[in-house]
Coordinates of C-alpha atoms and ligand atoms in Angstrom, one line a residue:
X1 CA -92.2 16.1 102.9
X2 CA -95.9 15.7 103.6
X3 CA -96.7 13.9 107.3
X4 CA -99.8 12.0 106.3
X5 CA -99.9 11.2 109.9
X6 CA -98.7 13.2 112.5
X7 CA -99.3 13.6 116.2
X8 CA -101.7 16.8 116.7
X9 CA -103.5 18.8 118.9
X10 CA -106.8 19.3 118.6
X11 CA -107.3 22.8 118.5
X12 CA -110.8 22.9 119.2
X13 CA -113.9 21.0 119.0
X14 CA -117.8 22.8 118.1
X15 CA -121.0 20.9 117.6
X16 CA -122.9 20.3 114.6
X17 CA -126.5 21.5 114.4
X18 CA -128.7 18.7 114.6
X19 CA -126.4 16.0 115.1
X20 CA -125.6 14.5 118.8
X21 CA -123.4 11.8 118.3
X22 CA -120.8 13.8 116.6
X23 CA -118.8 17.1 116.8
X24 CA -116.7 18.9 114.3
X25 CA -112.9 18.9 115.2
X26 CA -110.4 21.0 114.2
X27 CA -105.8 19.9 114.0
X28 CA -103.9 22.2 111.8
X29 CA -106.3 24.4 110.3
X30 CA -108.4 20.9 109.0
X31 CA -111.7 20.4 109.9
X32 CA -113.0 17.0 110.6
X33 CA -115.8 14.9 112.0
X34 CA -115.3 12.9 115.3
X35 CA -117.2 11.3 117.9
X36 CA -118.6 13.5 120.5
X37 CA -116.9 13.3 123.1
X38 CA -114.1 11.2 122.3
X39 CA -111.4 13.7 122.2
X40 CA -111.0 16.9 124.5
X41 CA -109.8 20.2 123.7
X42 CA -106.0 20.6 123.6
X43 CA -105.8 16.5 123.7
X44 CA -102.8 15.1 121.3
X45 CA -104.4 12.4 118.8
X46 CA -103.0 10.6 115.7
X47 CA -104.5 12.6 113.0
X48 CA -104.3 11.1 109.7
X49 CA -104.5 13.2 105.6
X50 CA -106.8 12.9 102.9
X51 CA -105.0 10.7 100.4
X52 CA -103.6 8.4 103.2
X53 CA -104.1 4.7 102.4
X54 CA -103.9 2.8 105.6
X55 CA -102.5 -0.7 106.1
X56 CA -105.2 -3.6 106.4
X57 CA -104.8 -4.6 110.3
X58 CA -107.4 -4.2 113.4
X59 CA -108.1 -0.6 114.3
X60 CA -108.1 0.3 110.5
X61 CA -110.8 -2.7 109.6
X62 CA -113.8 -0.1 109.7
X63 CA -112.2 1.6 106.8
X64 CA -112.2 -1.3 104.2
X65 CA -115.5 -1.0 102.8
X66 CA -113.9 2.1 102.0
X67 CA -110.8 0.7 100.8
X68 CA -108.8 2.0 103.4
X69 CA -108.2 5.0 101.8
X70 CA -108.9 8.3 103.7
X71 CA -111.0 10.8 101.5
X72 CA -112.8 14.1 102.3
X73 CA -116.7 13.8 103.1
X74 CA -119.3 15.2 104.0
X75 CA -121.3 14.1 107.4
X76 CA -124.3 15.9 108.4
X77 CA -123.5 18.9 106.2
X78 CA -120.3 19.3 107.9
X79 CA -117.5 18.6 105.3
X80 CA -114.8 16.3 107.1
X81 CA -111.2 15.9 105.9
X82 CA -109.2 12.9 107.4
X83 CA -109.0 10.9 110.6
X84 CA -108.2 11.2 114.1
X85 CA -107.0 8.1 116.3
X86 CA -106.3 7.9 120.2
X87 CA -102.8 7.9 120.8
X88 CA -103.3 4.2 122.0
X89 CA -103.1 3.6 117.9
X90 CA -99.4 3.8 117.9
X91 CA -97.3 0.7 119.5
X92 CA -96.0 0.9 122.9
X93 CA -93.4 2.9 123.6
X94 CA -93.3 5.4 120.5
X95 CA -92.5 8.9 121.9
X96 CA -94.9 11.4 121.9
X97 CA -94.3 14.2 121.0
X98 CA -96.5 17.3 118.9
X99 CA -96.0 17.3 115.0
X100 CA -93.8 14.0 115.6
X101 CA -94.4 12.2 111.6
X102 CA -96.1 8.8 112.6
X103 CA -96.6 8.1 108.8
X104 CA -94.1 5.5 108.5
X105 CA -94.8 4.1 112.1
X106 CA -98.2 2.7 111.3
X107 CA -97.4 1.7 107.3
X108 CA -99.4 4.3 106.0
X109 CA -98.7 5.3 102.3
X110 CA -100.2 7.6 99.8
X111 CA -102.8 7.0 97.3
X112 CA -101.5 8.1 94.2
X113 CA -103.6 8.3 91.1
X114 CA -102.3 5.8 88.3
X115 CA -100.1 7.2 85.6
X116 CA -102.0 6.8 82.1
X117 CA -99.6 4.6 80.0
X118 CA -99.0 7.2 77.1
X119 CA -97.3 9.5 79.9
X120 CA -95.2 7.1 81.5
X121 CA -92.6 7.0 78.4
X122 CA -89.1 5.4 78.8
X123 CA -86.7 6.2 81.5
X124 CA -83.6 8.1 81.1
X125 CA -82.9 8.9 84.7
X126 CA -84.1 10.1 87.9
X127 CA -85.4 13.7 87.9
X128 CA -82.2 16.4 87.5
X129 CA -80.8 17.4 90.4
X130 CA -80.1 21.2 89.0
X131 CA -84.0 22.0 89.0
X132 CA -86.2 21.5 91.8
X133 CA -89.2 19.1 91.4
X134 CA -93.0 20.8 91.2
X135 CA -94.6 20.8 94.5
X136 CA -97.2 22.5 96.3
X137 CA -98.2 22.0 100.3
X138 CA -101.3 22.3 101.4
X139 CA -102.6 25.8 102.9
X140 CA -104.1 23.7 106.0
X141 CA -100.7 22.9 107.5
X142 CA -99.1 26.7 106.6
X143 CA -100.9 28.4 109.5
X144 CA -97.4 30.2 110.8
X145 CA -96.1 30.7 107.5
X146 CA -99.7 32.8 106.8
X147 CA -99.0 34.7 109.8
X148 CA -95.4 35.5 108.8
X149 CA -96.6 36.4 104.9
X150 CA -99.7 37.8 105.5
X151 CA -100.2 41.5 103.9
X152 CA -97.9 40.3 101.2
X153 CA -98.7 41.0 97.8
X154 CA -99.0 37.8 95.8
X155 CA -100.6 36.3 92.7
X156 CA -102.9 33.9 92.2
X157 CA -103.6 31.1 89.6
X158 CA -106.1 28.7 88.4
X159 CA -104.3 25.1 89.9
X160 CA -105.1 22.8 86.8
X161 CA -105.3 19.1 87.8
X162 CA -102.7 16.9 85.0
X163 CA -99.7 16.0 84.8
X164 CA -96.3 17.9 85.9
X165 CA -94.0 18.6 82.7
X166 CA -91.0 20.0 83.2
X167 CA -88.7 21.2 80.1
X168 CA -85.1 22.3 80.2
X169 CA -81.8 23.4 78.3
X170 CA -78.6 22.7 79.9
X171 CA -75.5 23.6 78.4
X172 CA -77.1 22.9 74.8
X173 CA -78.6 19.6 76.2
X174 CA -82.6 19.8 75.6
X175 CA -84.6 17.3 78.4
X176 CA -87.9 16.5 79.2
X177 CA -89.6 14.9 82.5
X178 CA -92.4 13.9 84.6
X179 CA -93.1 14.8 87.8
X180 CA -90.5 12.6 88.7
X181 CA -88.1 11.3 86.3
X182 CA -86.3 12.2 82.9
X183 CA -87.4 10.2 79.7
X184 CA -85.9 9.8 76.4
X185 CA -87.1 11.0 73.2
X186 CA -90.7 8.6 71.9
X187 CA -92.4 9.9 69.8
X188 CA -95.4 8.2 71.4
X189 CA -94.7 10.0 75.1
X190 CA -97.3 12.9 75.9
X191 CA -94.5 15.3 77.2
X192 CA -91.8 14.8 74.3
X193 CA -95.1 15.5 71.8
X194 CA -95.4 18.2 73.8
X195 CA -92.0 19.4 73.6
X196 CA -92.0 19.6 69.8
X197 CA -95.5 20.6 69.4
X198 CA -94.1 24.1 71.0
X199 CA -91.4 23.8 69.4
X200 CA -89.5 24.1 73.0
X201 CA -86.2 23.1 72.3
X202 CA -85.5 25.8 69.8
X203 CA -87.6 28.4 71.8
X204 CA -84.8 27.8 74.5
X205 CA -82.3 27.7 72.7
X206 CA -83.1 31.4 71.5
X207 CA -82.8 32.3 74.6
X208 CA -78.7 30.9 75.0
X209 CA -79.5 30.8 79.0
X210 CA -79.9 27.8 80.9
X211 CA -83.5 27.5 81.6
X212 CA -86.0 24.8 83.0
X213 CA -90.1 25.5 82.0
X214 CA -92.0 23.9 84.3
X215 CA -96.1 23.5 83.9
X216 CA -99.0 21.6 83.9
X217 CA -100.0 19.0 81.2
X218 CA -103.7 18.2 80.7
X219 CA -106.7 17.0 78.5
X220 CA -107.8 13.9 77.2
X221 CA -106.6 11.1 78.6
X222 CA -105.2 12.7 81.5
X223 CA -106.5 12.6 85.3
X224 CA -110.1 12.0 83.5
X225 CA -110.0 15.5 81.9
X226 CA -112.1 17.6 84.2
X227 CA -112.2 20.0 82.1
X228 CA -113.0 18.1 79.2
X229 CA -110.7 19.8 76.9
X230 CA -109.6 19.1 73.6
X231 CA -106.7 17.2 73.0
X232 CA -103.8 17.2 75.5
X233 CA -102.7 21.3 76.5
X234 CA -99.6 22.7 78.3
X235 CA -100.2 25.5 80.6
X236 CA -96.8 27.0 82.1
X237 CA -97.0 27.7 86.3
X238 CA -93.0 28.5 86.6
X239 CA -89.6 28.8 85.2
X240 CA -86.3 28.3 86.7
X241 CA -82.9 30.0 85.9
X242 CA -80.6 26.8 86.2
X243 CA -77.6 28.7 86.9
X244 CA -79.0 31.1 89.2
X245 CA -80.4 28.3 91.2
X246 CA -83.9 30.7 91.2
X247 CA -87.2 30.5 90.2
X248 CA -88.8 33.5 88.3
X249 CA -90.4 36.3 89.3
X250 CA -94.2 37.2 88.8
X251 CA -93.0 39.7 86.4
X252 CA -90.0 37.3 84.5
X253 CA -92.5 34.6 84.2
X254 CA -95.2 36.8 82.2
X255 CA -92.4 38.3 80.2
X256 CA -90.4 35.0 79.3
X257 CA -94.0 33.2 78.3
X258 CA -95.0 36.4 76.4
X259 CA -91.3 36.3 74.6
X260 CA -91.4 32.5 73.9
X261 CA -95.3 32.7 73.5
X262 CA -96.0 30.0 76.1
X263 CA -99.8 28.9 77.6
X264 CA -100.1 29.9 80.9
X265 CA -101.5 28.9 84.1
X266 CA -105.1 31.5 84.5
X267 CA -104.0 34.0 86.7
X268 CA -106.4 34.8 88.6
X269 CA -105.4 37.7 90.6
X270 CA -102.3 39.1 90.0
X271 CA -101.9 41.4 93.0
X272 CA -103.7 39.8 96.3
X273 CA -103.1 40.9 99.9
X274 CA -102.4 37.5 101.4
X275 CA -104.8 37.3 104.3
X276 CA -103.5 34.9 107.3
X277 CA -107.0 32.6 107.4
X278 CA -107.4 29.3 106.1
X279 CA -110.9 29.4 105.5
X280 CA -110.9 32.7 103.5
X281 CA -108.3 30.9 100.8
X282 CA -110.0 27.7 101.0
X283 CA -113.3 29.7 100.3
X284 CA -111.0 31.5 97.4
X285 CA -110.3 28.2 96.1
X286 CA -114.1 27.0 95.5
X287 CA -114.8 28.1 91.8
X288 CA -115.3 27.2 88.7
X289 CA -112.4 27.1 86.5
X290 CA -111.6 29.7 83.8
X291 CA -110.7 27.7 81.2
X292 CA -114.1 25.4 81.4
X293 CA -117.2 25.5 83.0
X294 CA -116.8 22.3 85.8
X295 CA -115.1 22.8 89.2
X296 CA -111.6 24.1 89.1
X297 CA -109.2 21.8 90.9
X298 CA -108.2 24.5 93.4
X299 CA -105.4 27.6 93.2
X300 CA -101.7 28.1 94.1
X301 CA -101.2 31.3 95.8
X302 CA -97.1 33.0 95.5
X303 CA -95.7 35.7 97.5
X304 CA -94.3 38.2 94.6
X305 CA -91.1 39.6 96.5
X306 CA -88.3 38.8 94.3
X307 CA -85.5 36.3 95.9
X308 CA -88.4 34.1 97.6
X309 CA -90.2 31.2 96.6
X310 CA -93.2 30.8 98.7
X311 CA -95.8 29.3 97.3
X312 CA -99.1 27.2 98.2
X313 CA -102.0 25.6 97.4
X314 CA -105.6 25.7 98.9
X315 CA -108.1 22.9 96.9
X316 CA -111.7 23.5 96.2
X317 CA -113.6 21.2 98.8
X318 CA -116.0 21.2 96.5
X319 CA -114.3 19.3 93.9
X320 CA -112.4 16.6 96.4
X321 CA -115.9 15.9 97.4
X322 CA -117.4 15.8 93.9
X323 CA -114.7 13.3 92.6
X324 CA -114.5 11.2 95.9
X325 CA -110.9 12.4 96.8
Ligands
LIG401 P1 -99.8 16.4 97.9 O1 -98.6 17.3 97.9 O2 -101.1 17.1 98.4 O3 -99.6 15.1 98.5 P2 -99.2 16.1 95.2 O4 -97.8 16.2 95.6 O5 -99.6 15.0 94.2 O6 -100.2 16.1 96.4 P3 -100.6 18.0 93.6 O7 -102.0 18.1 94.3 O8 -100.6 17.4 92.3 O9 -99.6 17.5 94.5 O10 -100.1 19.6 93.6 C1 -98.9 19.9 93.2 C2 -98.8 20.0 91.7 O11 -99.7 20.8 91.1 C3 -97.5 20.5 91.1 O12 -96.5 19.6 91.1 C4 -97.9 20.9 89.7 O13 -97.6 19.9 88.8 C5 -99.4 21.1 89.8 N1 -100.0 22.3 89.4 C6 -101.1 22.5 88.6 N2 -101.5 23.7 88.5 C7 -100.5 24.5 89.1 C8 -100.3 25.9 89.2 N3 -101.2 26.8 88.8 N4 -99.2 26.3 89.9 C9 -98.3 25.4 90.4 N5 -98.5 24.0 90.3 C10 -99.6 23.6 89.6
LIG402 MN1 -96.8 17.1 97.2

């Protein structure tokens, strides 16, 4: 689970040319703006994610011209990603403790972009429990698991900002669901068009395995199509063997969506030395996208080694900045 707020250190503090009244922090491997001299090197604080919406009480009420929503910006040239508070934010008596989720404690939730009605479809159920959901953390919080990876090969692709589809067969039983739940057959629901646009059900059913494709839907109508592409698209980022509880290999995944000729994700780079530095992925991450000329959302990097399932993602600063996120 992502800790929208969390208590931190901060890990160290360096000035900003040409501003005096402010300093650039860093807690986790973010980078933010805070007053100068406020916090001190190695000091816990409250520090508090982009995408956080805070609750409208006292030491938020400087936030609601801005909603109360925390978004990345851009101060004196500096680009600043969330918020830190003195550990006098939190009520009396919570124990303090580094990394400690505070989330909950202060009635902070996430902002969450709205579903576009001809996605939301009719429910059939909560999401299957036999396939895990699609998730990605954010390379700013992974700086062990970077250090434990790193010299890795892995691959690379083009993170496409839609909507999460995920298609399965189960003992002869075709699905199809959001990000979250399952939905029943409408012929007016983007992922069931989807579905039998592909023609995915008999694709997986040529296969006689039990199988779950999972990928990104996106175009018009979706998440203000970035991209500005035509009509609504599929684009496959991973496929899971149901009965072998695993997700795919690099090599599986290219050979299944070649088989069943599936879209794919852009890779990008199939064969990258993971190097153990936030900056240098989150500097990878500020492009253009393949598959259009605007700013691409961001990339998801995978460790290749068969039998694991690591995998990240590092967003382009340049396009949370661009669309006010
Ligand atoms: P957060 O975890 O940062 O709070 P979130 O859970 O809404 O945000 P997203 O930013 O949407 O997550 O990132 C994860 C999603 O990215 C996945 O669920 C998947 O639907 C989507 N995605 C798009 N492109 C790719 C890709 N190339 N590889 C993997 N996932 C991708
Ligand atoms: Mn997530």
């Amino acid at each position: 689970m992502r800790k929208l707020a969390s208590i931190q250190r901060i890990r160290s503090l360096a000035p900003i040319p040409g501003a005096d009244a402010i300093e650039k922090a860093t807690v986790l491997g973010w980078q933010l703006v805070v007053k100068r001299a406020e916090f001190q090197v190695d000091e816990l604080c409250v520090y508090i994610e982009i995408d956080s919406l805070l609750p409208e009480r006292e030491p938020f009420e400087f936030l609601r011209s801005r909603s109360f929503r925390i978004r990345t910006v851009k101060l004196r040239g500096q680009v600043s990603q969330g918020i830190c508070f003195p550990l006098s934010v939190l009520p009396q008596g919570t124990t303090i403790e580094e990394g400690a989720d505070v989330t909950a404690l202060l009635g902070i939730v996430k902002y969450e972009p709205p579903i576009p009605l001809s996605l939301s479809g009719i429910v059939k159920g909560s999401f299957p429990c036999f396939i895990p959901k699609t998730d990605e953390t954010r390379v700013q919080v992974l700086g062990d698991l970077l250090q434990q990876y790193a010299g890795q090969e892995c691959y690379i692709t083009e993170k496409l900002d839609g909507s999460s589809a995920t298609f399965y067969l189960r003992d002869e039983a075709f699905g199809v669901c959001s990000r979250n739940l399952e939905l029943v057959e409408d012929a007016g629901n983007g992922f069931w068009k989807m579905a039998r646009q592909l023609d995915l059900e008999s694709k997986l059913k040529s296969l006689g395995k039990n199988l779950a494709l999972q990928g990104e839907l996106t175009g018009e109508g979706i998440q203000g199509n970035k991209l500005q592409l035509k009509g609504q698209q599929w684009f496959c980022f991973g496929i899971y063997f149901i009965d072998e509880a695993r997700y795919a290999s690099f090599d599986e995944w290219i050979a299944l969506t070649e088989q069943l000729a599936l879209p794919r994700v852009p890779v990008l780079d199939s064969a990258y030395l993971l190097e153990a530095d936030i900056d240098s992925l989150l500097e990878k991450a500020q492009r253009r996208s393949v598959l259009a000329g605007a700013r691409a959302e961001g990339i998801v990097i995978r460790v290749k080694q068969a039998g694991e399932h690591v995998s990240f993602k590092a967003i382009n600063n340049e396009f949370l900045l661009h669309y006010g996120e």
